[in-house]
mmCIF file of C-alpha atoms in Angstrom:
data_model
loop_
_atom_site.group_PDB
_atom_site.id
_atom_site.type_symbol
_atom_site.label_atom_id
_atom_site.label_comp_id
_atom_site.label_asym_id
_atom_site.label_seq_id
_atom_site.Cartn_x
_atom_site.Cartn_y
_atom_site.Cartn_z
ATOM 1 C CA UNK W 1 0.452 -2.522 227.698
ATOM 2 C CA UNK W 2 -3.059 -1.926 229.060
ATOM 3 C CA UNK W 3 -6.175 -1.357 226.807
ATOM 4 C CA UNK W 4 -6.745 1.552 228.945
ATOM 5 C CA UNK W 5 -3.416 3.453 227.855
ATOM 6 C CA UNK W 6 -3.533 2.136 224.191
ATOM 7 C CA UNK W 7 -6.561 3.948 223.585
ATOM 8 C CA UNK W 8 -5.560 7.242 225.590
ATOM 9 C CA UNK W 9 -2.125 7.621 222.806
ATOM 10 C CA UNK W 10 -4.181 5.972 219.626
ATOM 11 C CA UNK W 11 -5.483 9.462 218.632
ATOM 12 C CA UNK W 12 -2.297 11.166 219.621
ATOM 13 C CA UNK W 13 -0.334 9.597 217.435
ATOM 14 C CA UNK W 14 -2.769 8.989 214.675
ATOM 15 C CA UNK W 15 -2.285 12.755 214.491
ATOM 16 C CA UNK W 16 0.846 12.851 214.519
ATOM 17 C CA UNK W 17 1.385 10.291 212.053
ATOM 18 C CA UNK W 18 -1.091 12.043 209.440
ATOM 19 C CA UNK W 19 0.369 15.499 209.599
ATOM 20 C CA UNK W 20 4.182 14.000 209.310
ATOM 21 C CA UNK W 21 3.048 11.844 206.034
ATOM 22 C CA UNK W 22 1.588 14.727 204.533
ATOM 23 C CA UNK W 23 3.681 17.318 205.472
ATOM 24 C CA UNK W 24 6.490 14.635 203.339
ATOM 25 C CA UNK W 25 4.474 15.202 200.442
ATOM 26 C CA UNK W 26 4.237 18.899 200.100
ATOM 27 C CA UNK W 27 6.120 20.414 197.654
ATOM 28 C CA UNK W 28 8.854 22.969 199.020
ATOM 29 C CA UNK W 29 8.888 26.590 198.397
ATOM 30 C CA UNK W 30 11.152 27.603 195.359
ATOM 31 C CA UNK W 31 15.334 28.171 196.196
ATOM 32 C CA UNK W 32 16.183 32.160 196.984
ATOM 33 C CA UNK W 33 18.902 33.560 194.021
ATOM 34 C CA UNK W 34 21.516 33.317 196.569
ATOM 35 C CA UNK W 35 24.554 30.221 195.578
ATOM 36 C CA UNK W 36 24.755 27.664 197.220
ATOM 37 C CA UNK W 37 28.183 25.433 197.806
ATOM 38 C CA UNK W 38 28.178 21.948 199.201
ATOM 39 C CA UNK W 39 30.215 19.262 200.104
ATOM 40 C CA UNK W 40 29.145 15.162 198.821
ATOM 41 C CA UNK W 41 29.130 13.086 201.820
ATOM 42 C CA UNK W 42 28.137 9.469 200.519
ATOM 43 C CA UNK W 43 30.160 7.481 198.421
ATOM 44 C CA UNK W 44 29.074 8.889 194.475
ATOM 45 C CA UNK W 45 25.794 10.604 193.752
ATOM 46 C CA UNK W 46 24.559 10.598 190.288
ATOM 47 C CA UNK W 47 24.324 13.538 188.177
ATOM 48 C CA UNK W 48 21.401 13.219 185.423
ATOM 49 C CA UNK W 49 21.010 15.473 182.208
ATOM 50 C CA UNK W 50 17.889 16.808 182.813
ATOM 51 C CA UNK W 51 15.260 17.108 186.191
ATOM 52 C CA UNK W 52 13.919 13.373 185.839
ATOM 53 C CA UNK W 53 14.832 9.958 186.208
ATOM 54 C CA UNK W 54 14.379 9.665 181.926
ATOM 55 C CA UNK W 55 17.425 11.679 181.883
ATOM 56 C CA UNK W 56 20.431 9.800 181.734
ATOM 57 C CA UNK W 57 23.190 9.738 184.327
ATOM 58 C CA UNK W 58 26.140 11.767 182.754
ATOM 59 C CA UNK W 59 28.542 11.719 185.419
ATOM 60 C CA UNK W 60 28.866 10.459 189.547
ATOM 61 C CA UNK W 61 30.113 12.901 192.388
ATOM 62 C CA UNK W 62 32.434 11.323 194.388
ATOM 63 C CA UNK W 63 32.882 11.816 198.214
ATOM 64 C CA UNK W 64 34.169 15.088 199.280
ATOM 65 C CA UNK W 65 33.410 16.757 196.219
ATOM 66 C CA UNK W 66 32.058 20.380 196.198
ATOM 67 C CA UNK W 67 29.040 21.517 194.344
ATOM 68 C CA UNK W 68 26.980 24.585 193.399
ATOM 69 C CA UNK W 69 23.411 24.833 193.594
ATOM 70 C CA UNK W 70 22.255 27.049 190.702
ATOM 71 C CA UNK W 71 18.531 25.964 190.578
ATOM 72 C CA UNK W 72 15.286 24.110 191.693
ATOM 73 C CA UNK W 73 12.617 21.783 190.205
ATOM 74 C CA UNK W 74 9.863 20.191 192.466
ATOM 75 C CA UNK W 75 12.232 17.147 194.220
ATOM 76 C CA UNK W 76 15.560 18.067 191.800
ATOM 77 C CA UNK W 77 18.587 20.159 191.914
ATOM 78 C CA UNK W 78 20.906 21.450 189.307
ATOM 79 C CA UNK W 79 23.790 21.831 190.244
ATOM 80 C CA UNK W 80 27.253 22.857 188.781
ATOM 81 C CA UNK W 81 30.249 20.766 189.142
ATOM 82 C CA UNK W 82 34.371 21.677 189.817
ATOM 83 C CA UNK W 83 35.190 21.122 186.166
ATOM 84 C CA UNK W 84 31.913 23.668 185.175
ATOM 85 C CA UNK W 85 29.790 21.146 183.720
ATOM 86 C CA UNK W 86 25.706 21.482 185.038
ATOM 87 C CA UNK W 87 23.361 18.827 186.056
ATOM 88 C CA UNK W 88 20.436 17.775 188.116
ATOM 89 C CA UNK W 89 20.296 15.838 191.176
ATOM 90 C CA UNK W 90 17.469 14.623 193.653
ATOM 91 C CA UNK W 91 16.761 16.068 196.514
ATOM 92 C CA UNK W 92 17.322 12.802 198.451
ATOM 93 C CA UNK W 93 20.706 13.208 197.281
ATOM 94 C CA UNK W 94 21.278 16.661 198.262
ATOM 95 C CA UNK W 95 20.177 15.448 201.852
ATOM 96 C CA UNK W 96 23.198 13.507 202.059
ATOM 97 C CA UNK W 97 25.401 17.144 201.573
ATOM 98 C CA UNK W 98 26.880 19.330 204.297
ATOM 99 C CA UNK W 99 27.718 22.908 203.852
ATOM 100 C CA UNK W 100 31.139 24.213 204.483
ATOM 101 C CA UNK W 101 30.521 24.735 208.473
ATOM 102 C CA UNK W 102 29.806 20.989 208.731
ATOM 103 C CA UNK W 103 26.252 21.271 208.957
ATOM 104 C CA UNK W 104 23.426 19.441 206.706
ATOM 105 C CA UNK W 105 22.305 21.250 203.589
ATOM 106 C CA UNK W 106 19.858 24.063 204.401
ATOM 107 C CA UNK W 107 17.694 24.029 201.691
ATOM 108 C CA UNK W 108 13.942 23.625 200.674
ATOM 109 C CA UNK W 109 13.074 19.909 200.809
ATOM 110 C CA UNK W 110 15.914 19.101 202.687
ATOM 111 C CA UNK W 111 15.765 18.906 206.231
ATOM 112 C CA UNK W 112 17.625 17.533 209.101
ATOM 113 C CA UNK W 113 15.466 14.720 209.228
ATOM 114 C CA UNK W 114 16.502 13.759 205.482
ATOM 115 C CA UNK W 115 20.101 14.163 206.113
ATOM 116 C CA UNK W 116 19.695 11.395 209.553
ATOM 117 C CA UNK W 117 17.024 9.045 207.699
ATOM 118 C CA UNK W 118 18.535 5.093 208.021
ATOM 119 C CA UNK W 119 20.526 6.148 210.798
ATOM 120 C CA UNK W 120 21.719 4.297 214.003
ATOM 121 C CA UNK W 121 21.655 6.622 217.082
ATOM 122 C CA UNK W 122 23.193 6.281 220.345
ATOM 123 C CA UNK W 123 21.867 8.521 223.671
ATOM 124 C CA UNK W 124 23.118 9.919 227.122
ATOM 125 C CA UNK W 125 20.973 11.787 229.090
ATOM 126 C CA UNK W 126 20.539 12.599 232.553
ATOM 127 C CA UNK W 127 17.852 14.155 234.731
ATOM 128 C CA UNK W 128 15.447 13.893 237.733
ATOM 129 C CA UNK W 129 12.084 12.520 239.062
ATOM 130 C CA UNK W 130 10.432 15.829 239.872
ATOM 131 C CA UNK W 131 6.790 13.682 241.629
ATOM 132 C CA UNK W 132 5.649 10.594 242.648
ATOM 133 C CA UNK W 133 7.222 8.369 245.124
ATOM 134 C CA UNK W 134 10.758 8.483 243.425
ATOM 135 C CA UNK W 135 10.467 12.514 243.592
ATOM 136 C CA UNK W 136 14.250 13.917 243.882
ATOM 137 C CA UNK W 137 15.558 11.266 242.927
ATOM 138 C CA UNK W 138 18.226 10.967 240.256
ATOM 139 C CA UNK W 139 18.924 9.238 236.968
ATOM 140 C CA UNK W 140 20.745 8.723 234.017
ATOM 141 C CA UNK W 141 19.654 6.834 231.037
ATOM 142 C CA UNK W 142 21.686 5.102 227.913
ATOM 143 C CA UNK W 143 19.712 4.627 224.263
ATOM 144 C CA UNK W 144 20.182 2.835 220.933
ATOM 145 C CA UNK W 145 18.017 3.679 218.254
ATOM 146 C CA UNK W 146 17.190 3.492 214.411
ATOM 147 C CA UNK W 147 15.518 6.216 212.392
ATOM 148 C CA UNK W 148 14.155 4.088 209.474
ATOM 149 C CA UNK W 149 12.287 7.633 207.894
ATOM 150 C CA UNK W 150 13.152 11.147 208.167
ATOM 151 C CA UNK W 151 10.558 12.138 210.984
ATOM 152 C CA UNK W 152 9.960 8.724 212.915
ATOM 153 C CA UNK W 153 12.468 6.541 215.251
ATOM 154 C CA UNK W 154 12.544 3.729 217.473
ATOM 155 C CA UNK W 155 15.181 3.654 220.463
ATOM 156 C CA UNK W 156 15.652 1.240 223.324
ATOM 157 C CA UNK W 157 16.739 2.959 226.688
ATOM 158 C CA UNK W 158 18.695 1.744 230.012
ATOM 159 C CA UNK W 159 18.991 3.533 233.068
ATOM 160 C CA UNK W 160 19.630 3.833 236.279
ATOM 161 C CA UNK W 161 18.414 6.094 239.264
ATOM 162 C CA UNK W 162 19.128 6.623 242.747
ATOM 163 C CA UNK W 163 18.262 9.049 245.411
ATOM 164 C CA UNK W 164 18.658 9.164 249.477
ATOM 165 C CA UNK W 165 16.647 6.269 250.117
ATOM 166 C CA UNK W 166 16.524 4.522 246.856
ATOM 167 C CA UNK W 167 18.482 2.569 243.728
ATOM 168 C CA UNK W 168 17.185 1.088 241.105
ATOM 169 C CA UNK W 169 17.268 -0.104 237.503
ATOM 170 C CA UNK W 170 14.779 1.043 234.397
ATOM 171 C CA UNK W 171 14.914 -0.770 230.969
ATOM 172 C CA UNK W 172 12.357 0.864 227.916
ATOM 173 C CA UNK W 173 11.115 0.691 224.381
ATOM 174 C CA UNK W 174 10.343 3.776 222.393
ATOM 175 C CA UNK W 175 8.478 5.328 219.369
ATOM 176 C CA UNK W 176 9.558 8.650 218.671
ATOM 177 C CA UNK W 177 8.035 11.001 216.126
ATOM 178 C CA UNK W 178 9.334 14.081 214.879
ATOM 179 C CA UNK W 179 6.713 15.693 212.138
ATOM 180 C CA UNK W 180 8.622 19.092 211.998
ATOM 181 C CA UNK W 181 12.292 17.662 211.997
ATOM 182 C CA UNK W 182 13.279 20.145 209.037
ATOM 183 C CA UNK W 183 13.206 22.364 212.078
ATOM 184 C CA UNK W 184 16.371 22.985 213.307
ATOM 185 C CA UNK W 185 14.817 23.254 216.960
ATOM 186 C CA UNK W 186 12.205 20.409 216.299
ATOM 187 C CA UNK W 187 9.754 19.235 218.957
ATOM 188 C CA UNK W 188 9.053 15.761 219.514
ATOM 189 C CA UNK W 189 6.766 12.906 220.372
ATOM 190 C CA UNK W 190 7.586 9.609 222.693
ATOM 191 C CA UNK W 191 5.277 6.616 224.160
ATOM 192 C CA UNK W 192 6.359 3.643 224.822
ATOM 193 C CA UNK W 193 6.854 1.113 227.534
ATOM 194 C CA UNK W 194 9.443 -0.542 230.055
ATOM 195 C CA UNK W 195 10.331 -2.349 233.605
ATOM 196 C CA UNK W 196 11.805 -0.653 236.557
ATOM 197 C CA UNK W 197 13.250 -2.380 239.648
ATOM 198 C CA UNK W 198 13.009 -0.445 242.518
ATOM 199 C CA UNK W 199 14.859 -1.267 245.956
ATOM 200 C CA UNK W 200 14.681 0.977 249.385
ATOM 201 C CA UNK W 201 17.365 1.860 251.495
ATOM 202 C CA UNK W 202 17.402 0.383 253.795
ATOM 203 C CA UNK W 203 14.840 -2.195 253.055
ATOM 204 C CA UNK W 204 13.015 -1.946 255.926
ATOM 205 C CA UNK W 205 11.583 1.187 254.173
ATOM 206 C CA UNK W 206 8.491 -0.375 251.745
ATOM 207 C CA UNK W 207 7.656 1.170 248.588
ATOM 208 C CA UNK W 208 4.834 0.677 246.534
ATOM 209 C CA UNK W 209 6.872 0.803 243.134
ATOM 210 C CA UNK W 210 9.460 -1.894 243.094
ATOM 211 C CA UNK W 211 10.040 -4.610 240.041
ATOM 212 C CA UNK W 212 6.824 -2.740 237.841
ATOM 213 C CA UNK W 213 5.757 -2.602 234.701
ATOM 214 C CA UNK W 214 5.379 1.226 232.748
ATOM 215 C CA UNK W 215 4.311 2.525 230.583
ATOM 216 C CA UNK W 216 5.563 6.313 229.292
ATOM 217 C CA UNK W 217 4.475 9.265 226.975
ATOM 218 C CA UNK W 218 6.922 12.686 226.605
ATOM 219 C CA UNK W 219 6.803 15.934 224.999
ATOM 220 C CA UNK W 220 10.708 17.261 223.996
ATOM 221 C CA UNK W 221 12.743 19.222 221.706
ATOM 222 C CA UNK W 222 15.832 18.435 219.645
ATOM 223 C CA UNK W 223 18.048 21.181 219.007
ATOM 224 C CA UNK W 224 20.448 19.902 216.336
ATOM 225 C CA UNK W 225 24.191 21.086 216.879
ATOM 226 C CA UNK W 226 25.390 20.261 213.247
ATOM 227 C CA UNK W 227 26.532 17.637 211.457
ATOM 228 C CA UNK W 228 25.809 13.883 213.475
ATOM 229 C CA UNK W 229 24.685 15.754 216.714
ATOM 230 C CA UNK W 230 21.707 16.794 218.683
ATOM 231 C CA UNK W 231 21.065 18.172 222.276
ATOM 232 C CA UNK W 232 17.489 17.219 223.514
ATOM 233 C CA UNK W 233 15.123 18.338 226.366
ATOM 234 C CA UNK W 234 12.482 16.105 227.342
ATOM 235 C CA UNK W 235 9.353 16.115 230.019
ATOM 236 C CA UNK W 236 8.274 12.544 230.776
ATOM 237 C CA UNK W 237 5.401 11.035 232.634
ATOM 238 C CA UNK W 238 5.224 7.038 233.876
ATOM 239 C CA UNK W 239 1.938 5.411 234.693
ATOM 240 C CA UNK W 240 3.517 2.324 237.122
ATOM 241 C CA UNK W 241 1.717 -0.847 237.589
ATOM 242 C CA UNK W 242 1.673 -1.795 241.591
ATOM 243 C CA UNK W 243 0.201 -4.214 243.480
ATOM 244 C CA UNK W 244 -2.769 -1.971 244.679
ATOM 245 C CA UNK W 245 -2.965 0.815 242.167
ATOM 246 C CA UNK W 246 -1.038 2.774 239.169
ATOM 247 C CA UNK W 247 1.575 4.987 240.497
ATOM 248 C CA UNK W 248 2.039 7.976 237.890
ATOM 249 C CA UNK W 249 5.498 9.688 238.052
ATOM 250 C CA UNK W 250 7.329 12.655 235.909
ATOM 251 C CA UNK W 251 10.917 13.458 234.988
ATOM 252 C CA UNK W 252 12.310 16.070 233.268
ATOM 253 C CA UNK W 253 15.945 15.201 231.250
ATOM 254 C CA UNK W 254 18.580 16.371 228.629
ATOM 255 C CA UNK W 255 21.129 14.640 227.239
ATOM 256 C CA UNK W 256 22.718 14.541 223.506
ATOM 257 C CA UNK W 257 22.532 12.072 221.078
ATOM 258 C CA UNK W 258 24.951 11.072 218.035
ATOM 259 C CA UNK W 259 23.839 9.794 214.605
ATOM 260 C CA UNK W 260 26.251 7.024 212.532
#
């Protein structure tokens, strides 16, 4: 990746980086009177006495359970349980809840994010070269990801595009970062790099771009649809290494992506 472009995203993503970390730390705003019911999605989750890991663990919540949210402590729950007994869970458990339309818990310190941290992902998308010398032409793009933390992931994409006069192959690595992914319509961050191998038809037609080097940066938005699903919009721009000069294209694209 040239020096040139490193330095260009360093402060971007510096940013980005600092605002996500501390927007982790804040403390949420306190749960409205309203009940709450949930469903357990993981295999137990332990139910302490009291709002601290002191407290001892009275009794485990096994998958597909229901619970009641009754109240809040700064990064605990209390809940209530079917046979009527109370207790207190973290909020890293609650995370791993869905409500009774399917969809992750929708409470303070628990976002969408939280609910997809440690997961695999896998990506469709399709969309089209809107300038540069691929302009018009079409393309759709496989990915397979990890999100190690609630508002970062990594993904590597495959693709292929094609237009009147051309075909060709694309191959990338991505960092994504996500700071506001308690958001249900959460905007996100991408750079990263690839290959491309471009051929004309018919070949007697030269193009500058052909087997090149990239490197990419994109603004998007994930809307997430409920329980392991997102829709996303994305705006992408290439810089292209060629033989006599960087060739920048853009793409616009929207695809969905599922979470295991």
């Amino acid at each position: 990746m040239p020096q040139s472009y490193l330095k260009k995203i360093r402060p971007l993503l510096l940013g980005f980086v600092l605002y996500a970390s501390s927007q982790a730390q804040l403390s949420a705003a306190e749960t409205a009177g309203e009940r709450v019911t949930l469903q357990v999605i993981d295999v137990y989750a332990d139910v302490h006495a009291g709002p601290g890991r002191g407290y001892p663990v009275f009794y485990a919540v096994e998958q597909g359970e229901a619970i009641e949210i009754i109240a809040k402590r700064p990064g605990w729950y209390e809940i209530r349980l079917q046979n009527g007994r109370t207790g207190w869970v973290t909020a890293k458990q609650i995370s791993r809840t869905v409500q009774a339309t399917g969809e992750p818990a929708d409470l303070p310190e628990v976002s969408f994010g939280n609910y997809l941290k440690n997961s695999f992902l896998l990506g469709l998308s399709s969309g089209v070269f809107t300038s540069g010398e691929l302009k018009n032409s079409d393309h759709w793009t496989f990915s397979l990801g990890y999100r190690p933390i609630s508002w970062a992931a990594l993904d590597a994409e495959y693709g292929k595009l094609y237009g009147e006069d051309v075909r060709g192959d694309y191959y990338g690595i991505n960092l994504i970062v996500e700071p506001f992914s308690q958001w249900r319509l959460s905007p996100y961050l991408l750079v990263g790099a690839g290959e491309m191998d471009v051929d004309s038809q018919p070949k007697l037609v030269p193009l500058e771009i052909q087997k090149s080097d990239f490197n990419n940066m994109a603004f998007g938005l994930n809307y997430y649809l409920g329980r392991n699903f997102l829709m996303r919009a994305e705006y992408r721009t290439l810089t292209v290494s060629t033989d006599n000069k960087d060739a920048d294209l853009a793409t616009w694209k929207i695809g969905f992506n599922t979470f295991f």
